[in-house]
Amino acid sequence: MKLSSIDSIPHLWYSKVMSKLIYVPGEGGLRKGLVFIGEAPGATEEALQKPFVGQAGEVLDRYLKYVGITRSDIYITNVVKVRPEDNRTPTDEEIATWRVPLLKELTALERYGESFSIVTLGLTAAKAMLGEDIEKMGQVSGAIQYGCLDYKIVCTYHPAYILRSPDAFNEVKKDLDIVSKLMLQ
Ligand code: URA
């Protein structure tokens, strides 16, 4: 089952429906002190219950290759952990709701390793970490941002956007140059 309008689900059926949602958890490690945050799982991620294993994941691998690291070097997760119906963009209300478990996830990670910096992928993740009033990636990309809990945050374009606009990878490279300086050597 996909995430639809949970508000309209009668209270008695709520837990039954929630139990059928397919949850895609974050995964990976903190070897390089980097946590990447995407938007929400798509169909492939839902089927395999792993983040970024579809087409967008292939582009993400290009990001990682550019900075000279691999999946096993980073922790990767999503703001929304279940697939939105029809792969729609999560609403600001959903982002605010899912921010709570996301921040708990980050706090839990702090106990397991070195300090880490955050790379947000796309507008949803930037909003989750910096606030829903962000309207365009251009407002926050290209410089280190400080948001909730004082993490250093680099906001870059979502890999799915690069699939549609390959030239934007040049902008992503500028953000990844900042990421290279932040990551643990
Ligand atoms: N897009 C995302 O934001 N996250 C995924 O896990 C896959 C595609």
PDB file of C-alpha atoms and ligand atoms in Angstrom:
ATOM      1  CA  MET A   1       0.000   0.000   0.000  1.00  0.00           C
ATOM      2  CA  LYS A   2       1.185   3.536  -0.780  1.00  0.00           C
ATOM      3  CA  LEU A   3       0.967   6.638   1.367  1.00  0.00           C
ATOM      4  CA  SER A   4      -2.298   8.396   0.576  1.00  0.00           C
ATOM      5  CA  SER A   5      -4.222  10.914   2.614  1.00  0.00           C
ATOM      6  CA  ILE A   6      -3.759   9.446   6.056  1.00  0.00           C
ATOM      7  CA  ASP A   7      -5.869  12.255   7.531  1.00  0.00           C
ATOM      8  CA  SER A   8      -8.924  10.780   5.851  1.00  0.00           C
ATOM      9  CA  ILE A   9      -8.418   7.302   7.298  1.00  0.00           C
ATOM     10  CA  PRO A  10     -10.937   6.589  10.072  1.00  0.00           C
ATOM     11  CA  HIS A  11      -9.196   6.222  13.384  1.00  0.00           C
ATOM     12  CA  LEU A  12     -10.107   2.539  13.887  1.00  0.00           C
ATOM     13  CA  TRP A  13      -8.548   1.533  10.575  1.00  0.00           C
ATOM     14  CA  TYR A  14      -5.442   3.668  10.976  1.00  0.00           C
ATOM     15  CA  SER A  15      -3.099   1.087  12.496  1.00  0.00           C
ATOM     16  CA  LYS A  16      -4.334  -1.607  10.103  1.00  0.00           C
ATOM     17  CA  VAL A  17      -3.497   0.558   7.103  1.00  0.00           C
ATOM     18  CA  MET A  18      -0.192   1.733   8.563  1.00  0.00           C
ATOM     19  CA  SER A  19       0.869  -1.868   9.105  1.00  0.00           C
ATOM     20  CA  LYS A  20       0.604  -2.440   5.333  1.00  0.00           C
ATOM     21  CA  LEU A  21       2.848   0.484   4.399  1.00  0.00           C
ATOM     22  CA  ILE A  22       6.235  -0.656   3.122  1.00  0.00           C
ATOM     23  CA  TYR A  23       8.903   1.138   5.102  1.00  0.00           C
ATOM     24  CA  VAL A  24      12.287   1.851   3.487  1.00  0.00           C
ATOM     25  CA  PRO A  25      14.865   2.452   6.235  1.00  0.00           C
ATOM     26  CA  GLY A  26      18.123   4.343   5.960  1.00  0.00           C
ATOM     27  CA  GLU A  27      21.327   2.329   5.617  1.00  0.00           C
ATOM     28  CA  GLY A  28      25.098   2.557   5.441  1.00  0.00           C
ATOM     29  CA  GLY A  29      27.925   3.806   7.605  1.00  0.00           C
ATOM     30  CA  LEU A  30      29.710   6.934   8.752  1.00  0.00           C
ATOM     31  CA  ARG A  31      33.232   6.146   7.568  1.00  0.00           C
ATOM     32  CA  LYS A  32      33.464   9.445   5.677  1.00  0.00           C
ATOM     33  CA  GLY A  33      31.285  11.407   8.105  1.00  0.00           C
ATOM     34  CA  LEU A  34      28.542  11.995   5.550  1.00  0.00           C
ATOM     35  CA  VAL A  35      24.791  11.444   5.739  1.00  0.00           C
ATOM     36  CA  PHE A  36      22.876  11.845   2.461  1.00  0.00           C
ATOM     37  CA  ILE A  37      19.144  12.570   2.692  1.00  0.00           C
ATOM     38  CA  GLY A  38      16.760  12.078  -0.254  1.00  0.00           C
ATOM     39  CA  GLU A  39      13.037  12.692  -0.660  1.00  0.00           C
ATOM     40  CA  ALA A  40      11.099   9.426  -0.528  1.00  0.00           C
ATOM     41  CA  PRO A  41      11.385   5.907  -1.948  1.00  0.00           C
ATOM     42  CA  GLY A  42      10.182   5.180  -5.490  1.00  0.00           C
ATOM     43  CA  ALA A  43       8.850   1.901  -6.870  1.00  0.00           C
ATOM     44  CA  THR A  44      12.216   0.121  -7.032  1.00  0.00           C
ATOM     45  CA  GLU A  45      13.174   1.267  -3.545  1.00  0.00           C
ATOM     46  CA  GLU A  46       9.795   0.094  -2.236  1.00  0.00           C
ATOM     47  CA  ALA A  47      10.205  -3.316  -3.894  1.00  0.00           C
ATOM     48  CA  LEU A  48      13.737  -3.829  -2.532  1.00  0.00           C
ATOM     49  CA  GLN A  49      13.218  -1.851   0.718  1.00  0.00           C
ATOM     50  CA  LYS A  50      16.489  -0.030   0.126  1.00  0.00           C
ATOM     51  CA  PRO A  51      17.064   3.680  -0.597  1.00  0.00           C
ATOM     52  CA  PHE A  52      18.272   4.901  -4.005  1.00  0.00           C
ATOM     53  CA  VAL A  53      18.448   1.593  -5.864  1.00  0.00           C
ATOM     54  CA  GLY A  54      16.561   2.761  -8.981  1.00  0.00           C
ATOM     55  CA  GLN A  55      17.516   5.185 -11.768  1.00  0.00           C
ATOM     56  CA  ALA A  56      18.064   8.085  -9.356  1.00  0.00           C
ATOM     57  CA  GLY A  57      20.432   5.811  -7.453  1.00  0.00           C
ATOM     58  CA  GLU A  58      22.571   5.408 -10.584  1.00  0.00           C
ATOM     59  CA  VAL A  59      22.927   9.192 -10.758  1.00  0.00           C
ATOM     60  CA  LEU A  60      23.699   9.313  -7.037  1.00  0.00           C
ATOM     61  CA  ASP A  61      26.550   6.884  -7.729  1.00  0.00           C
ATOM     62  CA  ARG A  62      27.945   9.494 -10.179  1.00  0.00           C
ATOM     63  CA  TYR A  63      27.860  12.068  -7.364  1.00  0.00           C
ATOM     64  CA  LEU A  64      29.791   9.685  -5.117  1.00  0.00           C
ATOM     65  CA  LYS A  65      32.277   8.801  -7.843  1.00  0.00           C
ATOM     66  CA  TYR A  66      32.950  12.531  -8.359  1.00  0.00           C
ATOM     67  CA  VAL A  67      34.052  12.857  -4.717  1.00  0.00           C
ATOM     68  CA  GLY A  68      35.893   9.513  -4.823  1.00  0.00           C
ATOM     69  CA  ILE A  69      33.704   7.501  -2.458  1.00  0.00           C
ATOM     70  CA  THR A  70      31.218   4.613  -2.672  1.00  0.00           C
ATOM     71  CA  ARG A  71      27.882   3.671  -1.087  1.00  0.00           C
ATOM     72  CA  SER A  72      29.598   1.758   1.687  1.00  0.00           C
ATOM     73  CA  ASP A  73      31.295   4.986   2.814  1.00  0.00           C
ATOM     74  CA  ILE A  74      28.068   6.902   3.491  1.00  0.00           C
ATOM     75  CA  TYR A  75      24.805   6.650   5.368  1.00  0.00           C
ATOM     76  CA  ILE A  76      21.805   7.248   3.127  1.00  0.00           C
ATOM     77  CA  THR A  77      18.196   7.802   4.055  1.00  0.00           C
ATOM     78  CA  ASN A  78      15.043   9.627   2.973  1.00  0.00           C
ATOM     79  CA  VAL A  79      12.845  12.245   4.642  1.00  0.00           C
ATOM     80  CA  VAL A  80       9.674  10.242   3.920  1.00  0.00           C
ATOM     81  CA  LYS A  81      10.218   6.530   4.519  1.00  0.00           C
ATOM     82  CA  VAL A  82       7.237   5.172   2.553  1.00  0.00           C
ATOM     83  CA  ARG A  83       6.423   5.669  -1.111  1.00  0.00           C
ATOM     84  CA  PRO A  84       3.969   8.532  -1.743  1.00  0.00           C
ATOM     85  CA  GLU A  85       1.097   7.511  -4.028  1.00  0.00           C
ATOM     86  CA  ASP A  86       1.925   8.097  -7.701  1.00  0.00           C
ATOM     87  CA  ASN A  87       5.421   9.186  -6.604  1.00  0.00           C
ATOM     88  CA  ARG A  88       4.081  12.656  -5.881  1.00  0.00           C
ATOM     89  CA  THR A  89       6.218  15.219  -4.066  1.00  0.00           C
ATOM     90  CA  PRO A  90       5.573  15.144  -0.299  1.00  0.00           C
ATOM     91  CA  THR A  91       3.533  18.092   0.989  1.00  0.00           C
ATOM     92  CA  ASP A  92       4.984  20.583   3.479  1.00  0.00           C
ATOM     93  CA  GLU A  93       2.731  19.022   6.115  1.00  0.00           C
ATOM     94  CA  GLU A  94       4.166  15.570   5.414  1.00  0.00           C
ATOM     95  CA  ILE A  95       7.703  16.960   5.532  1.00  0.00           C
ATOM     96  CA  ALA A  96       6.987  18.468   8.966  1.00  0.00           C
ATOM     97  CA  THR A  97       5.545  15.150  10.173  1.00  0.00           C
ATOM     98  CA  TRP A  98       8.449  13.044   8.896  1.00  0.00           C
ATOM     99  CA  ARG A  99      11.021  15.520  10.212  1.00  0.00           C
ATOM    100  CA  VAL A 100      10.423  14.122  13.702  1.00  0.00           C
ATOM    101  CA  PRO A 101      11.614  10.542  12.997  1.00  0.00           C
ATOM    102  CA  LEU A 102      14.349  11.900  10.678  1.00  0.00           C
ATOM    103  CA  LEU A 103      15.861  13.981  13.482  1.00  0.00           C
ATOM    104  CA  LYS A 104      15.615  11.002  15.824  1.00  0.00           C
ATOM    105  CA  GLU A 105      17.428   8.891  13.223  1.00  0.00           C
ATOM    106  CA  LEU A 106      20.209  11.509  13.018  1.00  0.00           C
ATOM    107  CA  THR A 107      20.450  11.734  16.793  1.00  0.00           C
ATOM    108  CA  ALA A 108      20.709   7.931  16.998  1.00  0.00           C
ATOM    109  CA  LEU A 109      23.526   7.988  14.419  1.00  0.00           C
ATOM    110  CA  GLU A 110      25.476  10.460  16.522  1.00  0.00           C
ATOM    111  CA  ARG A 111      25.956   7.708  19.088  1.00  0.00           C
ATOM    112  CA  TYR A 112      27.647   5.401  16.597  1.00  0.00           C
ATOM    113  CA  GLY A 113      30.489   7.356  15.169  1.00  0.00           C
ATOM    114  CA  GLU A 114      32.387  10.459  14.406  1.00  0.00           C
ATOM    115  CA  SER A 115      30.513  13.683  13.875  1.00  0.00           C
ATOM    116  CA  PHE A 116      28.983  13.951  10.432  1.00  0.00           C
ATOM    117  CA  SER A 117      27.865  16.496   7.863  1.00  0.00           C
ATOM    118  CA  ILE A 118      24.657  16.267   5.877  1.00  0.00           C
ATOM    119  CA  VAL A 119      24.077  16.353   2.135  1.00  0.00           C
ATOM    120  CA  THR A 120      20.462  17.001   1.192  1.00  0.00           C
ATOM    121  CA  LEU A 121      19.284  15.850  -2.234  1.00  0.00           C
ATOM    122  CA  GLY A 122      16.504  18.024  -3.647  1.00  0.00           C
ATOM    123  CA  LEU A 123      14.013  20.489  -2.233  1.00  0.00           C
ATOM    124  CA  THR A 124      12.122  18.131   0.099  1.00  0.00           C
ATOM    125  CA  ALA A 125      15.271  17.219   2.041  1.00  0.00           C
ATOM    126  CA  ALA A 126      16.452  20.852   2.079  1.00  0.00           C
ATOM    127  CA  LYS A 127      13.057  21.868   3.504  1.00  0.00           C
ATOM    128  CA  ALA A 128      13.196  19.097   6.102  1.00  0.00           C
ATOM    129  CA  MET A 129      16.549  20.348   7.406  1.00  0.00           C
ATOM    130  CA  LEU A 130      16.239  24.113   6.872  1.00  0.00           C
ATOM    131  CA  GLY A 131      12.525  24.966   6.834  1.00  0.00           C
ATOM    132  CA  GLU A 132       9.538  24.783   4.530  1.00  0.00           C
ATOM    133  CA  ASP A 133       9.893  28.372   3.306  1.00  0.00           C
ATOM    134  CA  ILE A 134      12.642  27.390   0.824  1.00  0.00           C
ATOM    135  CA  GLU A 135      11.228  27.677  -2.693  1.00  0.00           C
ATOM    136  CA  LYS A 136      14.178  26.942  -4.991  1.00  0.00           C
ATOM    137  CA  MET A 137      17.391  24.952  -4.722  1.00  0.00           C
ATOM    138  CA  GLY A 138      19.314  28.023  -5.884  1.00  0.00           C
ATOM    139  CA  GLN A 139      18.499  29.703  -2.545  1.00  0.00           C
ATOM    140  CA  VAL A 140      20.470  27.136  -0.543  1.00  0.00           C
ATOM    141  CA  SER A 141      22.941  25.342  -2.839  1.00  0.00           C
ATOM    142  CA  GLY A 142      26.564  26.429  -3.269  1.00  0.00           C
ATOM    143  CA  ALA A 143      27.394  27.119   0.405  1.00  0.00           C
ATOM    144  CA  ILE A 144      27.385  25.359   3.776  1.00  0.00           C
ATOM    145  CA  GLN A 145      24.055  25.895   5.553  1.00  0.00           C
ATOM    146  CA  TYR A 146      23.333  25.544   9.260  1.00  0.00           C
ATOM    147  CA  GLY A 147      19.892  24.318  10.242  1.00  0.00           C
ATOM    148  CA  CYS A 148      18.390  22.303  13.007  1.00  0.00           C
ATOM    149  CA  LEU A 149      20.790  20.723  15.514  1.00  0.00           C
ATOM    150  CA  ASP A 150      23.776  22.708  14.126  1.00  0.00           C
ATOM    151  CA  TYR A 151      24.781  20.182  11.474  1.00  0.00           C
ATOM    152  CA  LYS A 152      26.819  21.446   8.548  1.00  0.00           C
ATOM    153  CA  ILE A 153      24.476  20.957   5.609  1.00  0.00           C
ATOM    154  CA  VAL A 154      25.237  21.002   1.878  1.00  0.00           C
ATOM    155  CA  CYS A 155      22.059  21.227  -0.193  1.00  0.00           C
ATOM    156  CA  THR A 156      22.319  19.981  -3.750  1.00  0.00           C
ATOM    157  CA  TYR A 157      20.017  19.005  -6.594  1.00  0.00           C
ATOM    158  CA  HIS A 158      18.137  15.712  -6.518  1.00  0.00           C
ATOM    159  CA  PRO A 159      19.605  12.984  -8.789  1.00  0.00           C
ATOM    160  CA  ALA A 160      16.185  12.648 -10.496  1.00  0.00           C
ATOM    161  CA  TYR A 161      16.499  16.304 -11.569  1.00  0.00           C
ATOM    162  CA  ILE A 162      19.825  15.492 -13.252  1.00  0.00           C
ATOM    163  CA  LEU A 163      18.064  12.739 -15.213  1.00  0.00           C
ATOM    164  CA  ARG A 164      15.779  15.439 -16.661  1.00  0.00           C
ATOM    165  CA  SER A 165      18.385  18.246 -16.872  1.00  0.00           C
ATOM    166  CA  PRO A 166      21.852  16.672 -17.331  1.00  0.00           C
ATOM    167  CA  ASP A 167      23.566  20.093 -17.602  1.00  0.00           C
ATOM    168  CA  ALA A 168      22.673  20.807 -13.968  1.00  0.00           C
ATOM    169  CA  PHE A 169      25.354  18.287 -12.979  1.00  0.00           C
ATOM    170  CA  ASN A 170      27.803  21.203 -13.297  1.00  0.00           C
ATOM    171  CA  GLU A 171      25.976  22.924 -10.418  1.00  0.00           C
ATOM    172  CA  VAL A 172      26.012  19.682  -8.429  1.00  0.00           C
ATOM    173  CA  LYS A 173      29.785  19.443  -8.895  1.00  0.00           C
ATOM    174  CA  LYS A 174      30.199  22.822  -7.153  1.00  0.00           C
ATOM    175  CA  ASP A 175      28.251  21.479  -4.154  1.00  0.00           C
ATOM    176  CA  LEU A 176      30.209  18.229  -4.204  1.00  0.00           C
ATOM    177  CA  ASP A 177      33.473  20.204  -4.084  1.00  0.00           C
ATOM    178  CA  ILE A 178      32.240  21.563  -0.729  1.00  0.00           C
ATOM    179  CA  VAL A 179      31.273  18.028   0.360  1.00  0.00           C
ATOM    180  CA  SER A 180      34.825  16.833  -0.449  1.00  0.00           C
ATOM    181  CA  LYS A 181      36.226  19.375   1.987  1.00  0.00           C
ATOM    182  CA  LEU A 182      33.794  18.362   4.746  1.00  0.00           C
ATOM    183  CA  MET A 183      34.170  14.601   4.499  1.00  0.00           C
ATOM    184  CA  LEU A 184      36.522  12.676   6.738  1.00  0.00           C
ATOM    185  CA  GLN A 185      39.711  11.633   4.931  1.00  0.00           C
TER     186      GLN A 185
HETATM  187  N1  URA B   1      14.478   9.230  -4.748  1.00  0.00           N
HETATM  188  C1  URA B   1      14.635   9.490  -3.440  1.00  0.00           C
HETATM  189  O1  URA B   1      14.529  10.642  -3.015  1.00  0.00           O
HETATM  190  N2  URA B   1      14.915   8.508  -2.633  1.00  0.00           N
HETATM  191  C2  URA B   1      15.068   7.256  -3.037  1.00  0.00           C
HETATM  192  O2  URA B   1      15.351   6.395  -2.211  1.00  0.00           O
HETATM  193  C3  URA B   1      14.908   7.016  -4.409  1.00  0.00           C
HETATM  194  C4  URA B   1      14.608   7.995  -5.246  1.00  0.00           C
END
